[in-house]
Short mmCIF file of C-alpha atoms in Angstrom, two decimals:
data_model
loop_
_atom_site.label_atom_id
_atom_site.label_comp_id
_atom_site.label_asym_id
_atom_site.label_seq_id
_atom_site.Cartn_x
_atom_site.Cartn_y
_atom_site.Cartn_z
CA MET A 1 -22.38 3.15 -42.33
CA VAL A 2 -23.80 2.61 -45.81
CA ALA A 3 -24.64 -0.77 -47.33
CA GLY A 4 -21.62 -0.76 -49.67
CA GLU A 5 -19.27 -0.13 -46.76
CA GLN A 6 -20.90 -2.93 -44.86
CA GLN A 7 -20.50 -5.26 -47.72
CA ASP A 8 -16.72 -4.20 -48.12
CA TRP A 9 -16.23 -5.12 -44.47
CA SER A 10 -17.96 -8.54 -44.65
CA GLU A 11 -14.78 -10.36 -45.39
CA VAL A 12 -13.03 -8.80 -42.39
CA ALA A 13 -16.14 -9.59 -40.26
CA ALA A 14 -16.14 -13.19 -41.46
CA LEU A 15 -12.43 -13.56 -40.73
CA SER A 16 -12.83 -12.03 -37.18
CA ARG A 17 -15.67 -14.37 -36.52
CA SER A 18 -13.85 -17.38 -37.55
CA ILE A 19 -10.97 -16.53 -35.27
CA GLU A 20 -13.29 -15.81 -32.38
CA ALA A 21 -14.55 -19.32 -32.62
CA GLU A 22 -10.99 -20.66 -32.14
CA LEU A 23 -10.01 -18.12 -29.35
CA PRO A 24 -9.53 -20.58 -26.54
CA GLN A 25 -6.77 -22.41 -28.44
CA VAL A 26 -5.33 -19.03 -29.82
CA ALA A 27 -5.38 -17.44 -26.31
CA ALA A 28 -3.59 -20.48 -24.87
CA LYS A 29 -0.90 -20.23 -27.55
CA ILE A 30 -0.46 -16.53 -27.21
CA ALA A 31 -0.17 -16.84 -23.47
CA GLU A 32 2.48 -19.42 -23.84
CA HIS A 33 4.39 -17.02 -26.14
CA ILE A 34 4.16 -14.24 -23.55
CA ARG A 35 5.38 -16.39 -20.80
CA ALA A 36 8.39 -17.43 -22.94
CA GLU A 37 9.18 -13.78 -23.77
CA VAL A 38 8.35 -12.10 -20.54
CA PRO A 39 9.71 -14.22 -17.57
CA ARG A 40 7.89 -12.16 -14.89
CA TYR A 41 4.73 -13.84 -16.05
CA ALA A 42 5.84 -16.98 -14.26
CA GLN A 43 4.27 -15.33 -11.08
CA ILE A 44 0.79 -15.26 -12.71
CA PRO A 45 -0.97 -18.56 -12.56
CA PRO A 46 -1.29 -19.98 -16.17
CA GLU A 47 -5.01 -20.37 -16.15
CA ASN A 48 -5.44 -16.84 -14.84
CA HIS A 49 -3.15 -15.55 -17.58
CA VAL A 50 -4.92 -17.45 -20.37
CA LEU A 51 -8.30 -16.14 -19.06
CA GLY A 52 -7.00 -12.50 -19.23
CA VAL A 53 -5.61 -13.05 -22.84
CA LEU A 54 -8.85 -14.66 -23.93
CA GLU A 55 -11.01 -11.78 -22.66
CA GLN A 56 -8.88 -9.08 -24.34
CA LEU A 57 -8.69 -11.06 -27.72
CA ARG A 58 -12.45 -11.64 -27.69
CA ASP A 59 -13.22 -8.04 -27.31
CA MET A 60 -10.87 -7.20 -30.15
CA ALA A 61 -12.17 -9.86 -32.46
CA GLN A 62 -15.69 -8.64 -31.79
CA GLY A 63 -14.66 -5.01 -32.38
CA LEU A 64 -12.98 -5.83 -35.73
CA ALA A 65 -16.10 -7.99 -36.81
CA THR A 66 -18.52 -5.01 -36.08
CA ARG A 67 -16.05 -2.34 -37.17
CA GLN A 68 -16.28 -0.57 -33.72
CA ALA A 69 -13.54 0.91 -31.49
CA PRO A 70 -13.41 -0.17 -27.84
CA SER A 71 -16.55 0.55 -25.87
CA GLY A 72 -16.67 2.02 -22.44
CA GLU A 73 -17.25 -1.41 -20.98
CA GLN A 74 -14.34 -3.01 -22.91
CA ILE A 75 -12.01 -0.16 -21.70
CA GLU A 76 -13.06 -0.83 -18.20
CA ARG A 77 -12.22 -4.49 -18.66
CA ALA A 78 -8.83 -3.52 -19.75
CA ARG A 79 -8.47 -1.23 -16.70
CA ALA A 80 -9.63 -4.04 -14.41
CA LEU A 81 -6.98 -6.43 -15.81
CA GLY A 82 -4.37 -3.53 -15.26
CA ARG A 83 -5.48 -3.40 -11.61
CA THR A 84 -5.45 -7.03 -11.13
CA ARG A 85 -1.97 -7.38 -12.58
CA ALA A 86 -0.67 -4.63 -10.19
CA GLU A 87 -2.23 -6.45 -7.20
CA GLU A 88 -0.50 -9.60 -8.38
CA GLY A 89 2.89 -7.73 -8.15
CA LEU A 90 3.49 -7.73 -11.95
CA ALA A 91 5.52 -4.83 -13.20
CA VAL A 92 3.83 -2.43 -15.65
CA GLU A 93 6.67 -2.82 -18.20
CA ALA A 94 5.96 -6.64 -18.24
CA MET A 95 2.22 -6.16 -18.65
CA ILE A 96 2.73 -3.71 -21.63
CA SER A 97 5.25 -6.12 -23.21
CA ALA A 98 2.59 -8.86 -22.96
CA TYR A 99 -0.06 -6.64 -24.59
CA HIS A 100 2.28 -6.06 -27.50
CA ILE A 101 3.21 -9.58 -27.98
CA GLY A 102 -0.59 -10.51 -27.96
CA TYR A 103 -1.57 -7.74 -30.46
CA ARG A 104 1.37 -8.71 -32.69
CA ASP A 105 0.48 -12.44 -32.68
CA PHE A 106 -3.14 -11.69 -33.34
CA TRP A 107 -2.27 -9.38 -36.23
CA GLU A 108 0.13 -12.00 -37.81
CA LEU A 109 -2.83 -14.40 -37.43
CA LEU A 110 -5.14 -12.16 -39.47
CA LEU A 111 -2.44 -11.72 -42.10
CA ALA A 112 -1.87 -15.40 -42.36
CA ARG A 113 -5.58 -16.13 -42.85
CA ALA A 114 -5.84 -13.43 -45.48
CA GLN A 115 -2.90 -14.60 -47.70
CA ASN A 116 -5.09 -16.62 -50.03
CA ASN A 117 -7.92 -14.08 -50.35
CA PRO A 118 -6.86 -10.92 -52.41
CA LYS A 119 -9.98 -9.06 -51.47
CA LEU A 120 -9.41 -9.60 -47.85
CA SER A 121 -5.85 -8.69 -48.13
CA THR A 122 -6.86 -5.38 -49.54
CA GLN A 123 -9.50 -4.87 -46.84
CA LEU A 124 -6.88 -5.43 -44.24
CA VAL A 125 -5.17 -2.12 -45.07
CA GLU A 126 -8.37 -0.43 -43.86
CA VAL A 127 -8.27 -2.49 -40.63
CA VAL A 128 -4.96 -0.89 -39.54
CA SER A 129 -6.42 2.34 -38.15
CA LEU A 130 -9.14 0.34 -36.24
CA PHE A 131 -6.64 -2.12 -35.06
CA TRP A 132 -4.62 0.83 -33.61
CA THR A 133 -7.53 1.94 -31.47
CA TRP A 134 -7.63 -1.36 -29.92
CA ILE A 135 -3.88 -1.31 -29.17
CA ARG A 136 -4.49 1.74 -27.17
CA LEU A 137 -6.22 -0.47 -24.50
CA SER A 138 -2.78 -1.14 -23.22
CA SER A 139 -2.60 2.50 -22.24
CA ALA A 140 -5.82 2.23 -20.30
CA ALA A 141 -4.47 -0.94 -18.67
CA ALA A 142 -1.26 0.79 -17.72
CA ASP A 143 -3.05 3.87 -16.29
CA ALA A 144 -5.18 1.56 -14.01
CA HIS A 145 -2.10 -0.36 -13.08
CA ALA A 146 -0.32 2.88 -12.05
CA GLU A 147 -3.42 4.07 -9.99
CA ALA A 148 -3.69 0.56 -8.34
CA ILE A 149 0.17 0.78 -7.40
CA ARG A 150 -0.26 4.12 -5.90
CA SER A 151 -3.20 2.96 -3.80
CA LEU A 152 -1.25 -0.18 -2.72
CA GLN A 153 1.78 1.90 -1.78
CA ALA A 154 -0.25 4.31 0.32
CA THR A 155 -1.88 1.39 2.08
CA GLN A 156 1.36 -0.36 2.63
CA ILE A 157 3.20 2.67 3.95
CA ASN A 158 0.49 3.23 6.42
CA LEU A 159 0.53 -0.37 7.62
CA THR A 160 4.50 -0.34 7.53
CA HIS A 161 4.51 2.78 9.80
CA ARG A 162 2.10 1.07 12.23
CA PHE A 163 4.21 -2.22 12.19
CA LEU A 164 7.44 -0.34 12.76
CA GLY A 165 5.78 1.63 15.55
CA ALA A 166 4.90 -1.74 17.18
CA LEU A 167 8.47 -2.98 16.89
CA HIS A 168 9.92 0.21 18.33
CA SER A 169 7.52 0.37 21.28
CA GLY A 170 8.34 -3.17 22.31
CA ASP A 171 5.03 -4.60 21.25
CA ALA A 172 6.48 -7.21 18.79
CA GLY A 173 4.63 -10.03 20.49
CA SER A 174 1.25 -8.42 20.43
CA ASP A 175 -1.75 -9.62 18.42
CA GLU A 176 -1.71 -6.23 16.53
CA ALA A 177 1.90 -6.77 15.51
CA ILE A 178 1.09 -10.27 14.15
CA ARG A 179 -1.88 -8.88 12.29
CA LEU A 180 0.05 -6.09 10.76
CA ALA A 181 2.95 -8.36 9.76
CA ARG A 182 0.51 -10.70 7.95
CA ALA A 183 -1.25 -7.85 6.28
CA LEU A 184 2.00 -6.72 4.90
CA GLY A 185 2.80 -10.15 3.47
CA PHE A 186 5.37 -11.27 6.19
CA ASP A 187 5.33 -14.50 7.88
CA PRO A 188 5.56 -13.56 11.57
CA ASP A 189 7.50 -16.77 12.51
CA HIS A 190 10.19 -16.52 9.64
CA LEU A 191 13.48 -14.55 9.40
CA PHE A 192 13.39 -10.79 9.15
CA GLN A 193 16.28 -8.56 8.14
CA ALA A 194 16.44 -4.68 8.17
CA VAL A 195 18.29 -2.25 6.15
CA CYS A 196 18.44 1.41 7.30
CA ALA A 197 19.33 4.55 5.39
CA PRO A 198 19.40 8.25 6.36
CA GLY A 199 15.74 9.53 6.28
CA GLY A 200 16.61 13.04 5.10
CA ALA A 201 18.60 11.81 2.08
CA TRP A 202 15.53 11.22 -0.17
CA ALA A 203 13.71 13.52 -2.47
CA GLU A 204 9.98 12.72 -2.56
CA ASP A 205 10.29 11.30 -6.20
CA GLN A 206 13.27 9.21 -5.23
CA LEU A 207 11.43 7.65 -2.32
CA ASP A 208 8.55 6.99 -4.70
CA ASP A 209 11.04 5.37 -7.12
CA LEU A 210 12.46 3.20 -4.30
CA GLN A 211 8.95 2.08 -3.35
CA ARG A 212 8.19 1.07 -6.98
CA SER A 213 11.51 -0.65 -7.48
CA LEU A 214 11.17 -2.75 -4.24
CA GLN A 215 7.48 -3.48 -5.05
CA PHE A 216 8.44 -5.95 -7.66
CA ALA A 217 11.51 -7.52 -6.12
CA ARG A 218 11.34 -11.22 -5.13
CA GLY A 219 10.51 -11.82 -1.43
CA THR A 220 8.67 -9.42 0.80
CA ILE A 221 10.05 -5.99 1.28
CA ARG A 222 8.46 -2.96 2.92
CA ALA A 223 9.95 0.50 3.47
CA ALA A 224 8.96 3.63 5.29
CA THR A 225 10.79 6.75 6.65
CA ARG A 226 10.39 7.26 10.52
CA GLY A 227 11.99 10.48 11.59
CA PRO A 228 15.75 10.51 10.71
CA VAL A 229 15.76 6.91 9.41
CA THR A 230 14.26 5.20 6.23
CA VAL A 231 13.68 1.55 7.36
CA ILE A 232 13.59 -1.32 4.71
CA LEU A 233 12.41 -4.51 6.31
CA CYS A 234 12.75 -7.68 4.21
CA GLN A 235 11.92 -11.39 4.30
CA ASP A 236 13.09 -14.12 1.79
CA VAL A 237 15.44 -11.74 0.09
CA THR A 238 19.09 -10.92 0.54
CA PRO A 239 19.96 -7.53 1.78
CA ASP A 240 22.31 -7.13 -1.18
CA VAL A 241 19.19 -6.88 -3.43
CA VAL A 242 18.05 -3.90 -1.26
CA VAL A 243 21.47 -2.30 -1.22
CA SER A 244 21.81 -2.50 -5.01
CA THR A 245 18.27 -1.02 -5.41
CA VAL A 246 19.07 1.87 -3.02
CA HIS A 247 22.37 2.67 -4.70
CA ARG A 248 20.97 2.69 -8.16
CA ILE A 249 18.79 5.55 -6.93
CA ARG A 250 21.22 7.14 -4.41
CA PRO A 251 24.64 6.03 -5.30
CA GLY A 252 27.02 5.95 -2.23
CA LEU A 253 24.33 6.41 0.32
CA PRO A 254 25.53 5.05 3.67
CA LEU A 255 23.39 1.97 4.77
CA GLY A 256 23.34 -0.13 7.94
CA ILE A 257 22.29 -3.82 7.75
CA GLY A 258 21.01 -5.72 10.73
CA LEU A 259 21.30 -9.41 11.43
CA ALA A 260 18.72 -11.82 9.99
CA ARG A 261 16.75 -12.81 13.13
CA GLN A 262 13.78 -15.16 13.74
CA GLY A 263 10.27 -14.10 14.32
CA LEU A 264 8.77 -10.62 15.30
CA GLY A 265 11.07 -10.43 18.34
CA GLY A 266 13.93 -10.90 15.99
CA ALA A 267 12.52 -8.24 13.71
CA GLU A 268 12.51 -5.78 16.60
CA ALA A 269 16.06 -6.69 17.52
CA GLY A 270 17.25 -6.73 13.85
CA LEU A 271 15.83 -3.27 13.40
CA LEU A 272 18.00 -1.94 16.22
CA ASP A 273 20.94 -3.73 14.67
CA ALA A 274 20.40 -1.80 11.41
CA GLU A 275 19.85 1.48 13.06
CA GLN A 276 23.05 1.08 15.12
CA ALA A 277 25.09 -0.02 12.07
CA LEU A 278 23.71 3.05 10.13
CA ARG A 279 25.26 5.41 12.74
CA VAL A 280 28.65 3.87 11.99
CA ALA A 281 28.07 4.00 8.19
CA GLU A 282 27.16 7.78 8.56
CA LEU A 283 30.51 8.29 10.33
CA ARG A 284 32.70 6.42 7.94
CA GLY A 285 30.52 5.89 4.73
CA GLY A 286 29.71 2.94 2.73
CA VAL A 287 27.62 -0.05 3.87
CA VAL A 288 28.03 -1.33 7.48
CA ARG A 289 26.88 -4.75 8.56
CA PHE A 290 26.10 -5.35 12.13
CA GLU A 291 27.49 -8.91 12.02
CA GLU A 292 30.87 -7.45 11.11
CA ASP A 293 30.99 -4.28 13.03
CA TRP A 294 28.69 -5.08 15.93
CA LEU A 295 31.19 -3.82 18.68
CA LEU A 296 31.55 -0.34 17.04
CA ALA A 297 27.89 -0.24 16.25
CA VAL A 298 26.81 -1.01 19.92
CA VAL A 299 29.62 1.21 21.48
CA GLY A 300 28.79 4.00 19.06
CA THR A 301 25.20 4.04 20.35
CA HIS A 302 26.65 5.12 23.71
CA ARG A 303 29.41 7.15 22.35
CA GLN A 304 28.53 10.33 24.45
CA ARG A 305 28.37 8.11 27.71
CA LEU A 306 31.77 6.50 26.85
CA SER A 307 33.43 9.52 25.56
CA PRO A 308 35.53 10.06 28.68
CA LEU A 309 36.82 6.56 28.32
CA LEU A 310 37.38 6.32 24.55
CA ARG A 311 37.76 9.83 23.13
CA GLY A 312 41.04 10.84 24.54
CA ASP A 313 42.96 13.36 22.55
CA GLU A 314 41.25 13.36 19.19
CA THR A 315 44.12 15.10 17.48
CA ILE A 316 46.65 12.30 18.10
CA GLY A 317 45.31 10.03 15.34
CA ARG A 318 44.85 12.94 12.99
CA ASP A 319 48.36 14.53 13.69
CA HIS A 320 50.10 11.10 13.78
CA PRO A 321 48.33 8.88 11.13
CA HIS A 322 51.28 6.61 10.92
CA LEU A 323 50.82 5.71 14.54
CA ALA A 324 47.10 4.99 13.88
CA ASP A 325 48.00 2.83 10.84
CA ALA A 326 50.47 1.01 13.02
CA VAL A 327 47.85 0.13 15.70
CA GLN A 328 45.37 -0.94 13.15
CA ALA A 329 47.79 -3.14 11.27
CA PHE A 330 48.88 -4.72 14.61
CA ALA A 331 45.29 -5.70 15.21
CA LYS A 332 44.64 -6.92 11.71
CA ASN A 333 47.78 -9.11 11.51
CA GLY A 334 47.40 -11.45 14.35
CA PHE A 335 48.80 -9.06 17.07
CA SER A 336 52.23 -9.60 15.63
CA ALA A 337 54.39 -6.63 15.31
CA ALA A 338 56.60 -8.45 12.74
CA ALA A 339 53.58 -9.35 10.51
CA ALA A 340 52.18 -5.80 10.90
CA ALA A 341 55.58 -4.38 9.83
CA ARG A 342 55.45 -6.49 6.71
CA ALA A 343 51.96 -5.38 5.85
CA LEU A 344 53.11 -1.71 6.16
CA THR A 345 56.52 -2.38 4.46
CA ILE A 346 58.46 -0.86 7.43
CA HIS A 347 61.16 -2.35 9.66
CA PRO A 348 60.00 -4.32 12.68
CA ASN A 349 61.86 -1.85 14.91
CA THR A 350 60.00 1.00 13.47
CA MET A 351 56.70 -0.86 14.17
CA ALA A 352 57.76 -1.48 17.68
CA TYR A 353 58.68 2.24 18.17
CA ARG A 354 55.38 3.38 16.67
CA LEU A 355 53.34 1.20 19.01
CA ASP A 356 55.24 2.35 21.98
CA ARG A 357 54.90 6.03 20.96
CA TRP A 358 51.11 5.44 20.65
CA HIS A 359 51.13 4.17 24.22
CA GLN A 360 53.06 7.21 25.39
CA LEU A 361 50.71 9.72 23.79
CA THR A 362 47.37 8.12 24.57
CA GLY A 363 48.02 5.98 27.67
CA TRP A 364 46.64 2.93 25.87
CA ASP A 365 49.02 0.03 25.50
CA PRO A 366 48.16 -1.81 22.22
CA HIS A 367 49.91 -4.99 23.59
CA THR A 368 47.10 -5.45 26.12
CA THR A 369 43.47 -6.42 25.46
CA LYS A 370 42.01 -3.30 27.08
CA GLY A 371 44.61 -1.09 25.43
CA LEU A 372 44.03 -2.41 21.95
CA VAL A 373 40.27 -2.38 22.13
CA SER A 374 40.27 1.18 23.48
CA SER A 375 42.67 2.26 20.81
CA LEU A 376 40.59 0.75 17.94
CA LEU A 377 37.30 2.08 19.24
CA HIS A 378 39.01 5.54 19.72
CA LEU A 379 40.17 5.60 16.21
CA ALA A 380 36.78 4.37 14.84
CA LEU A 381 34.87 6.95 16.86
CA THR A 382 37.12 9.81 15.78
CA GLU A 383 37.49 9.00 12.04
#
């Protein structure tokens, strides 16, 4: 750089130095603006956030003052911040938005300070290209964030597999299970709830998308595919959040939801709930909650063993759907033939005939507890 160029840059250098002296106050104000515009930054402690903004702005101010692009050391600082934000659970989109807000506010501050200095205003035109090289630090931070997320996900998937293995093997009360639960961010003594999906339904990129999406949900959520089932175990979050996330990626995918149960023993039982509910969901589609369909979920697990008792003639319900509808309406309307008839908009005598006809064809009398339960389970298992 020749002396003339150095002199031409002196006004910019002086401005940058003056702002650098005020950076603690400037950084605090910009961090406040970011937190107002990007709500996800509420999860980052304010002091931590201001410190990160201050570090990035100080590097930029020094770079503008010396007319230098980011050095390797400064790029690594941006990457380190990206890794830190990933470890803190901040989404990359939120981090990039924060970078853009910070750069915009810093640029507006430069423009405001240059308004009464025509020479400086002219020189700021030359600053644009240099300023742009500093904006690219956000890309370095984003790249490091992505690398950290991939590493965290790989570690979490490994730990999740081991944790689920402990639950499946009956070792929920072991020291190893407690250690794994804590390593995954779970409180071993709190409520757990499981959601299960078909394991073979996911393309590799879709499963990665699911992992990324769940990474930044509120609460603690861990997912892994074990054999034919993808297990999503959660704490301090409603299963509806998991369902909506899954269905955004795989619309209409059948899901089973277990009961919310206490402690690691509850996590073990709740996992079985969700797996059994999934079997029902795979038969009839949609989302099946164990708390609503527990009888069918439990019986369905033993369907082969109970088949001689419940299967009957599988063609009856299909060949006579009006009889099946009558039995189900009878069960849903207080075991009242008259109420069931009104629900189906048929005559009560017709309802009575259909229930009797069902009894004749199947041997199950829907007017008795045994006959009605057997009929309903038969219909559910042969849907």
